[in-house]
Short mmCIF file of C-alpha atoms in Angstrom, two decimals:
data_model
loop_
_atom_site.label_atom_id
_atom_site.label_comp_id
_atom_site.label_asym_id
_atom_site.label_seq_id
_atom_site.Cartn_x
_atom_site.Cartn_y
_atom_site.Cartn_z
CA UNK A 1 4.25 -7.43 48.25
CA UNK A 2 0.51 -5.89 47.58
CA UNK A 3 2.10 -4.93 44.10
CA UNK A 4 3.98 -8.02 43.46
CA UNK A 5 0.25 -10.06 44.28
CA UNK A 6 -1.28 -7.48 41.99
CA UNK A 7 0.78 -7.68 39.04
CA UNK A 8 0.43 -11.42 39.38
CA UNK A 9 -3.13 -11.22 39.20
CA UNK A 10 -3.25 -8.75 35.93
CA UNK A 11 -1.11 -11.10 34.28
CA UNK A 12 -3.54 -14.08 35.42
CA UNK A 13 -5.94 -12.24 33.94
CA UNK A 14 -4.44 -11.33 30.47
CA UNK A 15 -3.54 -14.93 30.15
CA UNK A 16 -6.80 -16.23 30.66
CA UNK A 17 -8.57 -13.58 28.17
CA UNK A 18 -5.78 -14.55 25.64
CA UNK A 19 -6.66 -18.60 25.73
CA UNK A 20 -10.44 -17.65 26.19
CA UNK A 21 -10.20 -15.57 22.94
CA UNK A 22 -7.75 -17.95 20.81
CA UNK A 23 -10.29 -20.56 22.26
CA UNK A 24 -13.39 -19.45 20.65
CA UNK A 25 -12.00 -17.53 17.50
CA UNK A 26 -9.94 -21.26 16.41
CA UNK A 27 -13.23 -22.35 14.47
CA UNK A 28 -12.84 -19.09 12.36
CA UNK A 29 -9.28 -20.46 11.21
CA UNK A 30 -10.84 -23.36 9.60
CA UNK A 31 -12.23 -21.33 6.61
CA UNK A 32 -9.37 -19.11 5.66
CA UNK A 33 -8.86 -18.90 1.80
CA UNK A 34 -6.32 -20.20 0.35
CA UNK A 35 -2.94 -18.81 -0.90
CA UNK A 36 -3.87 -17.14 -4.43
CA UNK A 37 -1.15 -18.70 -7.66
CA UNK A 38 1.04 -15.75 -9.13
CA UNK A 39 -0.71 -14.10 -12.45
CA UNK A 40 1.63 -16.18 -14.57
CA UNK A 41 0.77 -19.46 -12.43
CA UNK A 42 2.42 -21.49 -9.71
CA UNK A 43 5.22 -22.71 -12.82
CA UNK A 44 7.12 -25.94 -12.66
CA UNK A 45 9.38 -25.61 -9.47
CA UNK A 46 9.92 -23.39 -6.63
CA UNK A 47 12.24 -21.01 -8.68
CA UNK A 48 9.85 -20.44 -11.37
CA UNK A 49 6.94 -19.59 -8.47
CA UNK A 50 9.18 -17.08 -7.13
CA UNK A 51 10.05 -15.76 -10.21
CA UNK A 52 6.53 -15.20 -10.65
CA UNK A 53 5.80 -13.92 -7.54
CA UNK A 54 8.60 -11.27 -7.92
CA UNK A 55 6.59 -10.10 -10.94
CA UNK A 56 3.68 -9.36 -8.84
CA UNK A 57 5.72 -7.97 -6.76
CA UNK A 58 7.52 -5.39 -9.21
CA UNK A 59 4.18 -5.14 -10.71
CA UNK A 60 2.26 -4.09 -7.25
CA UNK A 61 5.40 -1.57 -6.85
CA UNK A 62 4.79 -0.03 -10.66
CA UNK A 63 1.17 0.66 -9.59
CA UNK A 64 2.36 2.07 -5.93
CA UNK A 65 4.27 4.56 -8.49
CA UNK A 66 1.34 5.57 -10.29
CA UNK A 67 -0.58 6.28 -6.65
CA UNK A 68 2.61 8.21 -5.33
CA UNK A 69 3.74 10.50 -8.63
CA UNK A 70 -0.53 11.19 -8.95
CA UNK A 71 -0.50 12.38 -5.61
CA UNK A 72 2.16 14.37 -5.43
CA UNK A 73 0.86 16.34 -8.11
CA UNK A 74 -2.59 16.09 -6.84
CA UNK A 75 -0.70 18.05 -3.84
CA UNK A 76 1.10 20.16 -6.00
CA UNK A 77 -2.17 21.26 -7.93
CA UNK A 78 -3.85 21.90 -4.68
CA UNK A 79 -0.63 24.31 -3.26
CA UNK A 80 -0.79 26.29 -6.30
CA UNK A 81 -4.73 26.53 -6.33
CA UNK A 82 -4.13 28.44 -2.80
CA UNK A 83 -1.71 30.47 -4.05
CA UNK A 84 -3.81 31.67 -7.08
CA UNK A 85 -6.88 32.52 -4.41
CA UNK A 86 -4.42 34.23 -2.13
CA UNK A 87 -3.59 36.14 -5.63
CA UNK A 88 0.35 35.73 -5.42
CA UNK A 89 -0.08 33.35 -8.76
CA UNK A 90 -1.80 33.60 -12.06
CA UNK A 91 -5.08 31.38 -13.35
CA UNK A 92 -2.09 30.48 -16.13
CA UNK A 93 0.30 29.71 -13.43
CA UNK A 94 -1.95 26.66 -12.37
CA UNK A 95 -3.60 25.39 -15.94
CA UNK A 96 0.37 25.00 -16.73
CA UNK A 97 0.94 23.09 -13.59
CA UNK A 98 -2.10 21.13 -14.47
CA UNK A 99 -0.77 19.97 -18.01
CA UNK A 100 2.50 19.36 -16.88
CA UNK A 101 1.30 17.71 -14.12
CA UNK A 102 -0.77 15.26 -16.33
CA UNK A 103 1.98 14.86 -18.89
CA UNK A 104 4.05 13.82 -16.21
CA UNK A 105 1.40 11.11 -15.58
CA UNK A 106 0.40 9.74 -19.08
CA UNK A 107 4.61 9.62 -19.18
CA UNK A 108 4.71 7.54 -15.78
CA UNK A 109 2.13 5.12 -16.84
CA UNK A 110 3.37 4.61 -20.08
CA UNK A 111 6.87 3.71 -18.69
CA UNK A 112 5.10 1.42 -16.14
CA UNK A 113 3.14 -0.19 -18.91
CA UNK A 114 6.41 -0.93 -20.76
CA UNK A 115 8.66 -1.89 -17.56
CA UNK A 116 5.72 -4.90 -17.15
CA UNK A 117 6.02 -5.79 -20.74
CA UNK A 118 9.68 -6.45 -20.40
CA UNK A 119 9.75 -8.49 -17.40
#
């Protein structure tokens, strides 16, 4: 019964803290920004906004990409510069990683670049 009374209580308690907290933050509601349009505008009708809002979307995802493939060879560059100060690798080993590595990039963006142009 004493933990029936008590649980009762703690909820009492979480409620009030919850309306007490929804209470005074409700003024900061009032001065939320609104939506931002798509790049290419709201357009005509609701399929055209989506449209456009599935190019930001594809867009955002080209760029998330970019920031995965430069990481991974970020990571890549940083394995093989351990390797080369434990001495199992070369100096060559990881200046040929490197240019790979940044082919690999100026390739990536460049494919990005021309994905966005054709949408």
């Amino acid at each position: 019964m004493k933990k029936m009374i008590s649980n009762l209580k703690n909820t009492i308690k979480t409620a009030v803290s919850a309306t007490i907290i929804f209470v005074l933050s409700a003024p900061a509601f009032a001065d939320l920004p609104k939506m931002q349009a798509p790049s290419r505008g709201e357009g005509s009708g609701i399929m055209e906004t989506i449209k456009n809002h599935a190019y930001d979307a594809l867009i955002l995802g080209g760029l998330l990409l970019g920031a995965f493939a430069f990481m991974k060879v970020a990571g890549s560059l940083i394995s093989e510069f351990g390797e080369v100060q434990a001495g199992r690798k070369k100096w060559g080993d990881l200046g040929m990683l490197a240019l790979v590595g940044a082919i690999l990039l100026v390739v990536i963006i460049w494919l990005v670049t021309e994905a966005s142009k054709i949408l």
